[in-house]
């Protein structure tokens, strides 16, 4: 199967997912639908070319703050660049990687996905 290009994703954790879901759906005038299992837990929708995701807040590295996930064509190469530029890898993965920049600000990288 061919890999699909990565997408720009902003992920929001929520203490009360239904309340947060109503908020984002109302603001963006869209429906946050259940995610497919391969996309993780929670809900998401595309809004003006950006995927907006929502999930219940947890204790993991991506569960405390909203995170922008930047699409990259080569995830392994981007991870190497993060480290070479003084950033760090907080949570490695095969499709998504959570990082911190040189100033400690968290962000994610998303690689191509299989069709």
PDB file of N, CA and C in Angstrom:
ATOM      1  N   UNK A   1       0.820  -1.182   0.000  1.00  0.00           N
ATOM      2  CA  UNK A   1       0.000   0.000   0.000  1.00  0.00           C
ATOM      3  C   UNK A   1       0.866   1.248   0.000  1.00  0.00           C
ATOM      4  N   UNK A   2       0.437   2.247  -0.726  1.00  0.00           N
ATOM      5  CA  UNK A   2       1.168   3.506  -0.780  1.00  0.00           C
ATOM      6  C   UNK A   2       0.934   4.296   0.506  1.00  0.00           C
ATOM      7  N   UNK A   3       1.944   5.054   0.891  1.00  0.00           N
ATOM      8  CA  UNK A   3       1.818   5.887   2.082  1.00  0.00           C
ATOM      9  C   UNK A   3       1.088   7.174   1.725  1.00  0.00           C
ATOM     10  N   UNK A   4       0.203   7.589   2.600  1.00  0.00           N
ATOM     11  CA  UNK A   4      -0.496   8.851   2.431  1.00  0.00           C
ATOM     12  C   UNK A   4       0.382   9.969   2.980  1.00  0.00           C
ATOM     13  N   UNK A   5       0.275  11.165   2.423  1.00  0.00           N
ATOM     14  CA  UNK A   5       1.088  12.257   2.972  1.00  0.00           C
ATOM     15  C   UNK A   5       0.651  12.561   4.399  1.00  0.00           C
ATOM     16  N   UNK A   6       1.594  12.983   5.230  1.00  0.00           N
ATOM     17  CA  UNK A   6       1.239  13.326   6.605  1.00  0.00           C
ATOM     18  C   UNK A   6       0.350  14.565   6.614  1.00  0.00           C
ATOM     19  N   UNK A   7      -0.405  14.736   7.702  1.00  0.00           N
ATOM     20  CA  UNK A   7      -1.308  15.873   7.843  1.00  0.00           C
ATOM     21  C   UNK A   7      -0.910  16.695   9.056  1.00  0.00           C
ATOM     22  N   UNK A   8      -1.216  17.992   9.007  1.00  0.00           N
ATOM     23  CA  UNK A   8      -0.992  18.845  10.167  1.00  0.00           C
ATOM     24  C   UNK A   8      -2.114  18.567  11.159  1.00  0.00           C
ATOM     25  N   UNK A   9      -1.765  18.282  12.399  1.00  0.00           N
ATOM     26  CA  UNK A   9      -2.730  17.913  13.430  1.00  0.00           C
ATOM     27  C   UNK A   9      -2.504  18.773  14.657  1.00  0.00           C
ATOM     28  N   UNK A  10      -3.578  19.265  15.229  1.00  0.00           N
ATOM     29  CA  UNK A  10      -3.533  19.897  16.545  1.00  0.00           C
ATOM     30  C   UNK A  10      -4.374  19.020  17.458  1.00  0.00           C
ATOM     31  N   UNK A  11      -3.772  18.578  18.541  1.00  0.00           N
ATOM     32  CA  UNK A  11      -4.409  17.639  19.470  1.00  0.00           C
ATOM     33  C   UNK A  11      -4.698  18.341  20.787  1.00  0.00           C
ATOM     34  N   UNK A  12      -5.949  18.229  21.267  1.00  0.00           N
ATOM     35  CA  UNK A  12      -6.356  18.843  22.519  1.00  0.00           C
ATOM     36  C   UNK A  12      -6.749  17.773  23.534  1.00  0.00           C
ATOM     37  N   UNK A  13      -6.116  17.751  24.715  1.00  0.00           N
ATOM     38  CA  UNK A  13      -6.573  16.868  25.783  1.00  0.00           C
ATOM     39  C   UNK A  13      -7.720  17.544  26.527  1.00  0.00           C
ATOM     40  N   UNK A  14      -8.599  16.752  27.117  1.00  0.00           N
ATOM     41  CA  UNK A  14      -9.766  17.320  27.798  1.00  0.00           C
ATOM     42  C   UNK A  14     -10.058  16.577  29.087  1.00  0.00           C
ATOM     43  N   UNK A  15     -10.342  17.337  30.148  1.00  0.00           N
ATOM     44  CA  UNK A  15     -10.774  16.741  31.412  1.00  0.00           C
ATOM     45  C   UNK A  15     -12.194  16.213  31.292  1.00  0.00           C
ATOM     46  N   UNK A  16     -13.030  16.923  30.556  1.00  0.00           N
ATOM     47  CA  UNK A  16     -14.412  16.512  30.313  1.00  0.00           C
ATOM     48  C   UNK A  16     -14.619  16.459  28.805  1.00  0.00           C
ATOM     49  N   UNK A  17     -14.309  15.302  28.186  1.00  0.00           N
ATOM     50  CA  UNK A  17     -14.321  15.201  26.723  1.00  0.00           C
ATOM     51  C   UNK A  17     -15.624  15.632  26.056  1.00  0.00           C
ATOM     52  N   UNK A  18     -16.765  15.304  26.629  1.00  0.00           N
ATOM     53  CA  UNK A  18     -18.016  15.689  25.968  1.00  0.00           C
ATOM     54  C   UNK A  18     -18.193  17.205  25.961  1.00  0.00           C
ATOM     55  N   UNK A  19     -17.831  17.854  27.048  1.00  0.00           N
ATOM     56  CA  UNK A  19     -17.906  19.314  27.090  1.00  0.00           C
ATOM     57  C   UNK A  19     -16.944  19.923  26.067  1.00  0.00           C
ATOM     58  N   UNK A  20     -15.722  19.408  26.030  1.00  0.00           N
ATOM     59  CA  UNK A  20     -14.736  19.913  25.075  1.00  0.00           C
ATOM     60  C   UNK A  20     -15.164  19.630  23.638  1.00  0.00           C
ATOM     61  N   UNK A  21     -15.748  18.469  23.425  1.00  0.00           N
ATOM     62  CA  UNK A  21     -16.225  18.121  22.079  1.00  0.00           C
ATOM     63  C   UNK A  21     -17.310  19.097  21.622  1.00  0.00           C
ATOM     64  N   UNK A  22     -18.260  19.417  22.509  1.00  0.00           N
ATOM     65  CA  UNK A  22     -19.300  20.396  22.173  1.00  0.00           C
ATOM     66  C   UNK A  22     -18.675  21.751  21.848  1.00  0.00           C
ATOM     67  N   UNK A  23     -17.676  22.151  22.637  1.00  0.00           N
ATOM     68  CA  UNK A  23     -17.012  23.437  22.417  1.00  0.00           C
ATOM     69  C   UNK A  23     -16.372  23.493  21.038  1.00  0.00           C
ATOM     70  N   UNK A  24     -15.504  22.516  20.712  1.00  0.00           N
ATOM     71  CA  UNK A  24     -14.775  22.555  19.440  1.00  0.00           C
ATOM     72  C   UNK A  24     -15.699  22.357  18.251  1.00  0.00           C
ATOM     73  N   UNK A  25     -16.701  21.516  18.394  1.00  0.00           N
ATOM     74  CA  UNK A  25     -17.665  21.342  17.298  1.00  0.00           C
ATOM     75  C   UNK A  25     -18.421  22.641  17.048  1.00  0.00           C
ATOM     76  N   UNK A  26     -18.835  23.320  18.120  1.00  0.00           N
ATOM     77  CA  UNK A  26     -19.551  24.575  17.968  1.00  0.00           C
ATOM     78  C   UNK A  26     -18.684  25.668  17.385  1.00  0.00           C
ATOM     79  N   UNK A  27     -17.451  25.769  17.868  1.00  0.00           N
ATOM     80  CA  UNK A  27     -16.544  26.804  17.384  1.00  0.00           C
ATOM     81  C   UNK A  27     -16.193  26.601  15.914  1.00  0.00           C
ATOM     82  N   UNK A  28     -15.851  25.373  15.553  1.00  0.00           N
ATOM     83  CA  UNK A  28     -15.399  25.082  14.188  1.00  0.00           C
ATOM     84  C   UNK A  28     -16.541  24.721  13.246  1.00  0.00           C
ATOM     85  N   UNK A  29     -17.753  24.605  13.794  1.00  0.00           N
ATOM     86  CA  UNK A  29     -18.935  24.242  13.008  1.00  0.00           C
ATOM     87  C   UNK A  29     -18.690  22.970  12.197  1.00  0.00           C
ATOM     88  N   UNK A  30     -18.243  21.937  12.912  1.00  0.00           N
ATOM     89  CA  UNK A  30     -17.967  20.642  12.310  1.00  0.00           C
ATOM     90  C   UNK A  30     -18.299  19.559  13.329  1.00  0.00           C
ATOM     91  N   UNK A  31     -18.168  18.305  12.932  1.00  0.00           N
ATOM     92  CA  UNK A  31     -18.414  17.179  13.834  1.00  0.00           C
ATOM     93  C   UNK A  31     -17.109  16.447  14.089  1.00  0.00           C
ATOM     94  N   UNK A  32     -16.755  16.321  15.346  1.00  0.00           N
ATOM     95  CA  UNK A  32     -15.597  15.512  15.724  1.00  0.00           C
ATOM     96  C   UNK A  32     -16.084  14.075  15.831  1.00  0.00           C
ATOM     97  N   UNK A  33     -15.691  13.257  14.865  1.00  0.00           N
ATOM     98  CA  UNK A  33     -16.155  11.871  14.790  1.00  0.00           C
ATOM     99  C   UNK A  33     -15.195  10.945  15.531  1.00  0.00           C
ATOM    100  N   UNK A  34     -15.703   9.770  15.923  1.00  0.00           N
ATOM    101  CA  UNK A  34     -14.845   8.761  16.550  1.00  0.00           C
ATOM    102  C   UNK A  34     -13.675   8.455  15.638  1.00  0.00           C
ATOM    103  N   UNK A  35     -12.510   8.323  16.238  1.00  0.00           N
ATOM    104  CA  UNK A  35     -11.325   7.973  15.464  1.00  0.00           C
ATOM    105  C   UNK A  35     -11.335   6.501  15.089  1.00  0.00           C
ATOM    106  N   UNK A  36     -10.668   6.226  13.984  1.00  0.00           N
ATOM    107  CA  UNK A  36     -10.418   4.825  13.629  1.00  0.00           C
ATOM    108  C   UNK A  36      -9.361   4.304  14.595  1.00  0.00           C
ATOM    109  N   UNK A  37      -9.357   3.005  14.892  1.00  0.00           N
ATOM    110  CA  UNK A  37      -8.392   2.471  15.863  1.00  0.00           C
ATOM    111  C   UNK A  37      -6.939   2.837  15.541  1.00  0.00           C
ATOM    112  N   UNK A  38      -6.564   2.846  14.275  1.00  0.00           N
ATOM    113  CA  UNK A  38      -5.178   3.160  13.913  1.00  0.00           C
ATOM    114  C   UNK A  38      -4.830   4.635  14.132  1.00  0.00           C
ATOM    115  N   UNK A  39      -5.840   5.490  14.355  1.00  0.00           N
ATOM    116  CA  UNK A  39      -5.598   6.908  14.591  1.00  0.00           C
ATOM    117  C   UNK A  39      -5.529   7.264  16.069  1.00  0.00           C
ATOM    118  N   UNK A  40      -5.672   6.286  16.937  1.00  0.00           N
ATOM    119  CA  UNK A  40      -5.604   6.548  18.371  1.00  0.00           C
ATOM    120  C   UNK A  40      -6.989   6.677  18.975  1.00  0.00           C
ATOM    121  N   UNK A  41      -7.040   7.115  20.206  1.00  0.00           N
ATOM    122  CA  UNK A  41      -8.315   7.230  20.909  1.00  0.00           C
ATOM    123  C   UNK A  41      -8.855   8.645  20.777  1.00  0.00           C
ATOM    124  N   UNK A  42     -10.146   8.792  20.924  1.00  0.00           N
ATOM    125  CA  UNK A  42     -10.759  10.108  20.900  1.00  0.00           C
ATOM    126  C   UNK A  42     -11.532  10.376  19.618  1.00  0.00           C
ATOM    127  N   UNK A  43     -11.564  11.646  19.237  1.00  0.00           N
ATOM    128  CA  UNK A  43     -12.371  12.111  18.114  1.00  0.00           C
ATOM    129  C   UNK A  43     -11.537  13.064  17.283  1.00  0.00           C
ATOM    130  N   UNK A  44     -11.909  13.227  16.011  1.00  0.00           N
ATOM    131  CA  UNK A  44     -11.208  14.200  15.190  1.00  0.00           C
ATOM    132  C   UNK A  44     -12.050  14.603  13.989  1.00  0.00           C
ATOM    133  N   UNK A  45     -11.661  15.738  13.414  1.00  0.00           N
ATOM    134  CA  UNK A  45     -12.303  16.257  12.206  1.00  0.00           C
ATOM    135  C   UNK A  45     -11.272  17.084  11.460  1.00  0.00           C
ATOM    136  N   UNK A  46     -11.481  17.247  10.175  1.00  0.00           N
ATOM    137  CA  UNK A  46     -10.628  18.135   9.405  1.00  0.00           C
ATOM    138  C   UNK A  46     -11.317  19.488   9.325  1.00  0.00           C
ATOM    139  N   UNK A  47     -10.544  20.529   9.558  1.00  0.00           N
ATOM    140  CA  UNK A  47     -11.064  21.892   9.496  1.00  0.00           C
ATOM    141  C   UNK A  47     -10.082  22.746   8.712  1.00  0.00           C
ATOM    142  N   UNK A  48     -10.484  23.156   7.507  1.00  0.00           N
ATOM    143  CA  UNK A  48      -9.655  24.019   6.673  1.00  0.00           C
ATOM    144  C   UNK A  48      -8.249  23.460   6.478  1.00  0.00           C
ATOM    145  N   UNK A  49      -8.164  22.165   6.228  1.00  0.00           N
ATOM    146  CA  UNK A  49      -6.885  21.522   5.938  1.00  0.00           C
ATOM    147  C   UNK A  49      -6.092  21.084   7.154  1.00  0.00           C
ATOM    148  N   UNK A  50      -6.596  21.359   8.340  1.00  0.00           N
ATOM    149  CA  UNK A  50      -5.918  20.959   9.576  1.00  0.00           C
ATOM    150  C   UNK A  50      -6.794  19.925  10.277  1.00  0.00           C
ATOM    151  N   UNK A  51      -6.184  18.850  10.732  1.00  0.00           N
ATOM    152  CA  UNK A  51      -6.928  17.860  11.499  1.00  0.00           C
ATOM    153  C   UNK A  51      -6.921  18.303  12.959  1.00  0.00           C
ATOM    154  N   UNK A  52      -8.103  18.389  13.545  1.00  0.00           N
ATOM    155  CA  UNK A  52      -8.263  18.765  14.942  1.00  0.00           C
ATOM    156  C   UNK A  52      -8.658  17.506  15.702  1.00  0.00           C
ATOM    157  N   UNK A  53      -7.862  17.150  16.703  1.00  0.00           N
ATOM    158  CA  UNK A  53      -8.116  15.957  17.491  1.00  0.00           C
ATOM    159  C   UNK A  53      -8.408  16.300  18.937  1.00  0.00           C
ATOM    160  N   UNK A  54      -9.169  15.434  19.570  1.00  0.00           N
ATOM    161  CA  UNK A  54      -9.552  15.611  20.968  1.00  0.00           C
ATOM    162  C   UNK A  54      -9.511  14.249  21.638  1.00  0.00           C
ATOM    163  N   UNK A  55      -8.950  14.190  22.836  1.00  0.00           N
ATOM    164  CA  UNK A  55      -8.960  12.943  23.594  1.00  0.00           C
ATOM    165  C   UNK A  55      -9.019  13.262  25.088  1.00  0.00           C
ATOM    166  N   UNK A  56      -9.430  12.261  25.855  1.00  0.00           N
ATOM    167  CA  UNK A  56      -9.488  12.427  27.303  1.00  0.00           C
ATOM    168  C   UNK A  56      -8.078  12.622  27.846  1.00  0.00           C
ATOM    169  N   UNK A  57      -7.943  13.594  28.740  1.00  0.00           N
ATOM    170  CA  UNK A  57      -6.629  13.888  29.323  1.00  0.00           C
ATOM    171  C   UNK A  57      -6.146  12.693  30.140  1.00  0.00           C
ATOM    172  N   UNK A  58      -4.873  12.405  30.035  1.00  0.00           N
ATOM    173  CA  UNK A  58      -4.249  11.334  30.793  1.00  0.00           C
ATOM    174  C   UNK A  58      -2.946  11.821  31.386  1.00  0.00           C
ATOM    175  N   UNK A  59      -2.077  10.900  31.734  1.00  0.00           N
ATOM    176  CA  UNK A  59      -0.814  11.253  32.373  1.00  0.00           C
ATOM    177  C   UNK A  59       0.365  11.204  31.419  1.00  0.00           C
ATOM    178  N   UNK A  60       0.148  10.835  30.167  1.00  0.00           N
ATOM    179  CA  UNK A  60       1.240  10.685  29.213  1.00  0.00           C
ATOM    180  C   UNK A  60       1.781  12.015  28.728  1.00  0.00           C
ATOM    181  N   UNK A  61       2.875  11.982  27.963  1.00  0.00           N
ATOM    182  CA  UNK A  61       3.530  13.209  27.517  1.00  0.00           C
ATOM    183  C   UNK A  61       2.680  14.052  26.578  1.00  0.00           C
ATOM    184  N   UNK A  62       1.740  13.458  25.880  1.00  0.00           N
ATOM    185  CA  UNK A  62       0.882  14.219  24.989  1.00  0.00           C
ATOM    186  C   UNK A  62      -0.476  14.512  25.592  1.00  0.00           C
ATOM    187  N   UNK A  63      -0.625  14.269  26.875  1.00  0.00           N
ATOM    188  CA  UNK A  63      -1.935  14.376  27.504  1.00  0.00           C
ATOM    189  C   UNK A  63      -2.112  15.599  28.396  1.00  0.00           C
ATOM    190  N   UNK A  64      -1.094  16.427  28.525  1.00  0.00           N
ATOM    191  CA  UNK A  64      -1.193  17.557  29.441  1.00  0.00           C
ATOM    192  C   UNK A  64      -1.427  18.892  28.750  1.00  0.00           C
ATOM    193  N   UNK A  65      -0.998  19.026  27.495  1.00  0.00           N
ATOM    194  CA  UNK A  65      -1.083  20.287  26.773  1.00  0.00           C
ATOM    195  C   UNK A  65      -1.604  20.027  25.373  1.00  0.00           C
ATOM    196  N   UNK A  66      -2.143  21.078  24.730  1.00  0.00           N
ATOM    197  CA  UNK A  66      -2.465  20.930  23.314  1.00  0.00           C
ATOM    198  C   UNK A  66      -1.134  20.849  22.562  1.00  0.00           C
ATOM    199  N   UNK A  67      -1.100  20.007  21.561  1.00  0.00           N
ATOM    200  CA  UNK A  67       0.133  19.811  20.805  1.00  0.00           C
ATOM    201  C   UNK A  67      -0.120  19.984  19.318  1.00  0.00           C
ATOM    202  N   UNK A  68       0.716  20.787  18.650  1.00  0.00           N
ATOM    203  CA  UNK A  68       0.677  20.766  17.201  1.00  0.00           C
ATOM    204  C   UNK A  68       1.549  19.609  16.722  1.00  0.00           C
ATOM    205  N   UNK A  69       1.043  18.845  15.767  1.00  0.00           N
ATOM    206  CA  UNK A  69       1.818  17.769  15.153  1.00  0.00           C
ATOM    207  C   UNK A  69       2.169  18.220  13.745  1.00  0.00           C
ATOM    208  N   UNK A  70       3.444  18.421  13.485  1.00  0.00           N
ATOM    209  CA  UNK A  70       3.894  18.871  12.178  1.00  0.00           C
ATOM    210  C   UNK A  70       4.107  17.672  11.264  1.00  0.00           C
ATOM    211  N   UNK A  71       3.566  17.721  10.058  1.00  0.00           N
ATOM    212  CA  UNK A  71       3.764  16.611   9.118  1.00  0.00           C
ATOM    213  C   UNK A  71       5.180  16.641   8.550  1.00  0.00           C
ATOM    214  N   UNK A  72       5.795  15.462   8.488  1.00  0.00           N
ATOM    215  CA  UNK A  72       7.128  15.321   7.889  1.00  0.00           C
ATOM    216  C   UNK A  72       7.119  14.115   6.961  1.00  0.00           C
ATOM    217  N   UNK A  73       7.851  14.221   5.880  1.00  0.00           N
ATOM    218  CA  UNK A  73       7.905  13.130   4.904  1.00  0.00           C
ATOM    219  C   UNK A  73       8.761  11.968   5.408  1.00  0.00           C
ATOM    220  N   UNK A  74       9.773  12.265   6.218  1.00  0.00           N
ATOM    221  CA  UNK A  74      10.686  11.236   6.728  1.00  0.00           C
ATOM    222  C   UNK A  74      10.807  11.424   8.239  1.00  0.00           C
ATOM    223  N   UNK A  75      10.051  10.631   8.988  1.00  0.00           N
ATOM    224  CA  UNK A  75       9.993  10.776  10.441  1.00  0.00           C
ATOM    225  C   UNK A  75      11.351  10.536  11.094  1.00  0.00           C
ATOM    226  N   UNK A  76      12.059   9.500  10.674  1.00  0.00           N
ATOM    227  CA  UNK A  76      13.364   9.183  11.281  1.00  0.00           C
ATOM    228  C   UNK A  76      14.355  10.329  11.076  1.00  0.00           C
ATOM    229  N   UNK A  77      14.375  10.898   9.893  1.00  0.00           N
ATOM    230  CA  UNK A  77      15.285  12.012   9.612  1.00  0.00           C
ATOM    231  C   UNK A  77      14.907  13.247  10.436  1.00  0.00           C
ATOM    232  N   UNK A  78      13.604  13.497  10.591  1.00  0.00           N
ATOM    233  CA  UNK A  78      13.157  14.645  11.387  1.00  0.00           C
ATOM    234  C   UNK A  78      13.537  14.473  12.856  1.00  0.00           C
ATOM    235  N   UNK A  79      13.427  13.253  13.377  1.00  0.00           N
ATOM    236  CA  UNK A  79      13.830  12.974  14.761  1.00  0.00           C
ATOM    237  C   UNK A  79      15.316  13.268  14.939  1.00  0.00           C
ATOM    238  N   UNK A  80      16.111  12.862  13.977  1.00  0.00           N
ATOM    239  CA  UNK A  80      17.553  13.142  14.040  1.00  0.00           C
ATOM    240  C   UNK A  80      17.814  14.650  14.047  1.00  0.00           C
ATOM    241  N   UNK A  81      17.059  15.401  13.235  1.00  0.00           N
ATOM    242  CA  UNK A  81      17.235  16.858  13.193  1.00  0.00           C
ATOM    243  C   UNK A  81      16.851  17.495  14.521  1.00  0.00           C
ATOM    244  N   UNK A  82      15.761  17.020  15.128  1.00  0.00           N
ATOM    245  CA  UNK A  82      15.350  17.549  16.435  1.00  0.00           C
ATOM    246  C   UNK A  82      16.506  17.431  17.420  1.00  0.00           C
ATOM    247  N   UNK A  83      17.098  16.253  17.487  1.00  0.00           N
ATOM    248  CA  UNK A  83      18.176  16.018  18.440  1.00  0.00           C
ATOM    249  C   UNK A  83      19.425  16.826  18.086  1.00  0.00           C
ATOM    250  N   UNK A  84      19.760  16.908  16.798  1.00  0.00           N
ATOM    251  CA  UNK A  84      20.947  17.653  16.367  1.00  0.00           C
ATOM    252  C   UNK A  84      20.812  19.144  16.661  1.00  0.00           C
ATOM    253  N   UNK A  85      19.576  19.639  16.664  1.00  0.00           N
ATOM    254  CA  UNK A  85      19.345  21.063  16.896  1.00  0.00           C
ATOM    255  C   UNK A  85      19.141  21.400  18.367  1.00  0.00           C
ATOM    256  N   UNK A  86      19.312  20.419  19.252  1.00  0.00           N
ATOM    257  CA  UNK A  86      19.218  20.679  20.685  1.00  0.00           C
ATOM    258  C   UNK A  86      17.869  20.375  21.300  1.00  0.00           C
ATOM    259  N   UNK A  87      16.968  19.763  20.534  1.00  0.00           N
ATOM    260  CA  UNK A  87      15.688  19.350  21.070  1.00  0.00           C
ATOM    261  C   UNK A  87      15.800  17.963  21.676  1.00  0.00           C
ATOM    262  N   UNK A  88      14.686  17.467  22.189  1.00  0.00           N
ATOM    263  CA  UNK A  88      14.700  16.116  22.745  1.00  0.00           C
ATOM    264  C   UNK A  88      13.449  15.355  22.342  1.00  0.00           C
ATOM    265  N   UNK A  89      13.581  14.054  22.357  1.00  0.00           N
ATOM    266  CA  UNK A  89      12.458  13.164  22.067  1.00  0.00           C
ATOM    267  C   UNK A  89      11.862  12.747  23.403  1.00  0.00           C
ATOM    268  N   UNK A  90      10.577  13.043  23.592  1.00  0.00           N
ATOM    269  CA  UNK A  90       9.897  12.726  24.835  1.00  0.00           C
ATOM    270  C   UNK A  90       9.240  11.355  24.749  1.00  0.00           C
ATOM    271  N   UNK A  91       8.618  11.105  23.599  1.00  0.00           N
ATOM    272  CA  UNK A  91       7.910   9.837  23.404  1.00  0.00           C
ATOM    273  C   UNK A  91       8.105   9.391  21.955  1.00  0.00           C
ATOM    274  N   UNK A  92       8.994   8.414  21.718  1.00  0.00           N
ATOM    275  CA  UNK A  92       9.208   7.948  20.345  1.00  0.00           C
ATOM    276  C   UNK A  92       8.043   7.087  19.865  1.00  0.00           C
ATOM    277  N   UNK A  93       7.904   6.983  18.580  1.00  0.00           N
ATOM    278  CA  UNK A  93       6.866   6.147  18.002  1.00  0.00           C
ATOM    279  C   UNK A  93       7.132   5.897  16.537  1.00  0.00           C
ATOM    280  N   UNK A  94       6.320   5.034  15.943  1.00  0.00           N
ATOM    281  CA  UNK A  94       6.493   4.699  14.532  1.00  0.00           C
ATOM    282  C   UNK A  94       5.760   5.664  13.611  1.00  0.00           C
ATOM    283  N   UNK A  95       4.602   6.195  14.061  1.00  0.00           N
ATOM    284  CA  UNK A  95       3.827   7.138  13.243  1.00  0.00           C
ATOM    285  C   UNK A  95       3.855   8.550  13.810  1.00  0.00           C
ATOM    286  N   UNK A  96       3.969   8.684  15.121  1.00  0.00           N
ATOM    287  CA  UNK A  96       3.992   9.966  15.794  1.00  0.00           C
ATOM    288  C   UNK A  96       5.137   9.971  16.785  1.00  0.00           C
ATOM    289  N   UNK A  97       5.735  11.129  16.964  1.00  0.00           N
ATOM    290  CA  UNK A  97       6.799  11.310  17.947  1.00  0.00           C
ATOM    291  C   UNK A  97       6.513  12.614  18.678  1.00  0.00           C
ATOM    292  N   UNK A  98       6.560  12.565  20.000  1.00  0.00           N
ATOM    293  CA  UNK A  98       6.394  13.779  20.792  1.00  0.00           C
ATOM    294  C   UNK A  98       7.780  14.265  21.183  1.00  0.00           C
ATOM    295  N   UNK A  99       8.005  15.549  20.958  1.00  0.00           N
ATOM    296  CA  UNK A  99       9.327  16.146  21.151  1.00  0.00           C
ATOM    297  C   UNK A  99       9.221  17.402  22.008  1.00  0.00           C
ATOM    298  N   UNK A 100      10.385  17.948  22.376  1.00  0.00           N
ATOM    299  CA  UNK A 100      10.495  19.291  22.952  1.00  0.00           C
ATOM    300  C   UNK A 100      11.538  20.030  22.124  1.00  0.00           C
ATOM    301  N   UNK A 101      11.274  21.297  21.870  1.00  0.00           N
ATOM    302  CA  UNK A 101      12.255  22.089  21.132  1.00  0.00           C
ATOM    303  C   UNK A 101      13.404  22.484  22.045  1.00  0.00           C
ATOM    304  N   UNK A 102      14.328  23.294  21.548  1.00  0.00           N
ATOM    305  CA  UNK A 102      15.503  23.689  22.326  1.00  0.00           C
ATOM    306  C   UNK A 102      15.145  24.476  23.578  1.00  0.00           C
ATOM    307  N   UNK A 103      13.918  25.020  23.641  1.00  0.00           N
ATOM    308  CA  UNK A 103      13.483  25.796  24.798  1.00  0.00           C
ATOM    309  C   UNK A 103      12.553  25.020  25.718  1.00  0.00           C
ATOM    310  N   UNK A 104      12.306  23.746  25.397  1.00  0.00           N
ATOM    311  CA  UNK A 104      11.464  22.903  26.233  1.00  0.00           C
ATOM    312  C   UNK A 104       9.994  22.875  25.855  1.00  0.00           C
ATOM    313  N   UNK A 105       9.616  23.536  24.759  1.00  0.00           N
ATOM    314  CA  UNK A 105       8.222  23.574  24.333  1.00  0.00           C
ATOM    315  C   UNK A 105       7.854  22.275  23.616  1.00  0.00           C
ATOM    316  N   UNK A 106       6.776  21.615  24.046  1.00  0.00           N
ATOM    317  CA  UNK A 106       6.402  20.343  23.424  1.00  0.00           C
ATOM    318  C   UNK A 106       5.722  20.540  22.066  1.00  0.00           C
ATOM    319  N   UNK A 107       5.953  19.569  21.179  1.00  0.00           N
ATOM    320  CA  UNK A 107       5.295  19.507  19.875  1.00  0.00           C
ATOM    321  C   UNK A 107       5.400  18.075  19.385  1.00  0.00           C
ATOM    322  N   UNK A 108       4.661  17.755  18.359  1.00  0.00           N
ATOM    323  CA  UNK A 108       4.709  16.407  17.790  1.00  0.00           C
ATOM    324  C   UNK A 108       5.121  16.448  16.333  1.00  0.00           C
ATOM    325  N   UNK A 109       5.579  15.309  15.866  1.00  0.00           N
ATOM    326  CA  UNK A 109       5.863  15.088  14.451  1.00  0.00           C
ATOM    327  C   UNK A 109       5.015  13.912  13.998  1.00  0.00           C
ATOM    328  N   UNK A 110       4.474  13.999  12.803  1.00  0.00           N
ATOM    329  CA  UNK A 110       3.702  12.859  12.265  1.00  0.00           C
ATOM    330  C   UNK A 110       4.274  12.498  10.910  1.00  0.00           C
ATOM    331  N   UNK A 111       4.515  11.210  10.723  1.00  0.00           N
ATOM    332  CA  UNK A 111       5.051  10.706   9.468  1.00  0.00           C
ATOM    333  C   UNK A 111       3.959  10.211   8.557  1.00  0.00           C
ATOM    334  N   UNK A 112       4.337   9.793   7.365  1.00  0.00           N
ATOM    335  CA  UNK A 112       3.354   9.255   6.408  1.00  0.00           C
ATOM    336  C   UNK A 112       2.629   8.061   7.002  1.00  0.00           C
ATOM    337  N   UNK A 113       1.373   7.886   6.601  1.00  0.00           N
ATOM    338  CA  UNK A 113       0.577   6.754   7.068  1.00  0.00           C
ATOM    339  C   UNK A 113       0.279   5.838   5.899  1.00  0.00           C
ATOM    340  N   UNK A 114       0.143   4.562   6.181  1.00  0.00           N
ATOM    341  CA  UNK A 114      -0.195   3.594   5.148  1.00  0.00           C
ATOM    342  C   UNK A 114      -1.668   3.736   4.757  1.00  0.00           C
ATOM    343  N   UNK A 115      -1.928   3.544   3.505  1.00  0.00           N
ATOM    344  CA  UNK A 115      -3.326   3.658   3.009  1.00  0.00           C
ATOM    345  C   UNK A 115      -4.163   2.518   3.499  1.00  0.00           C
TER     346      UNK A 115
END
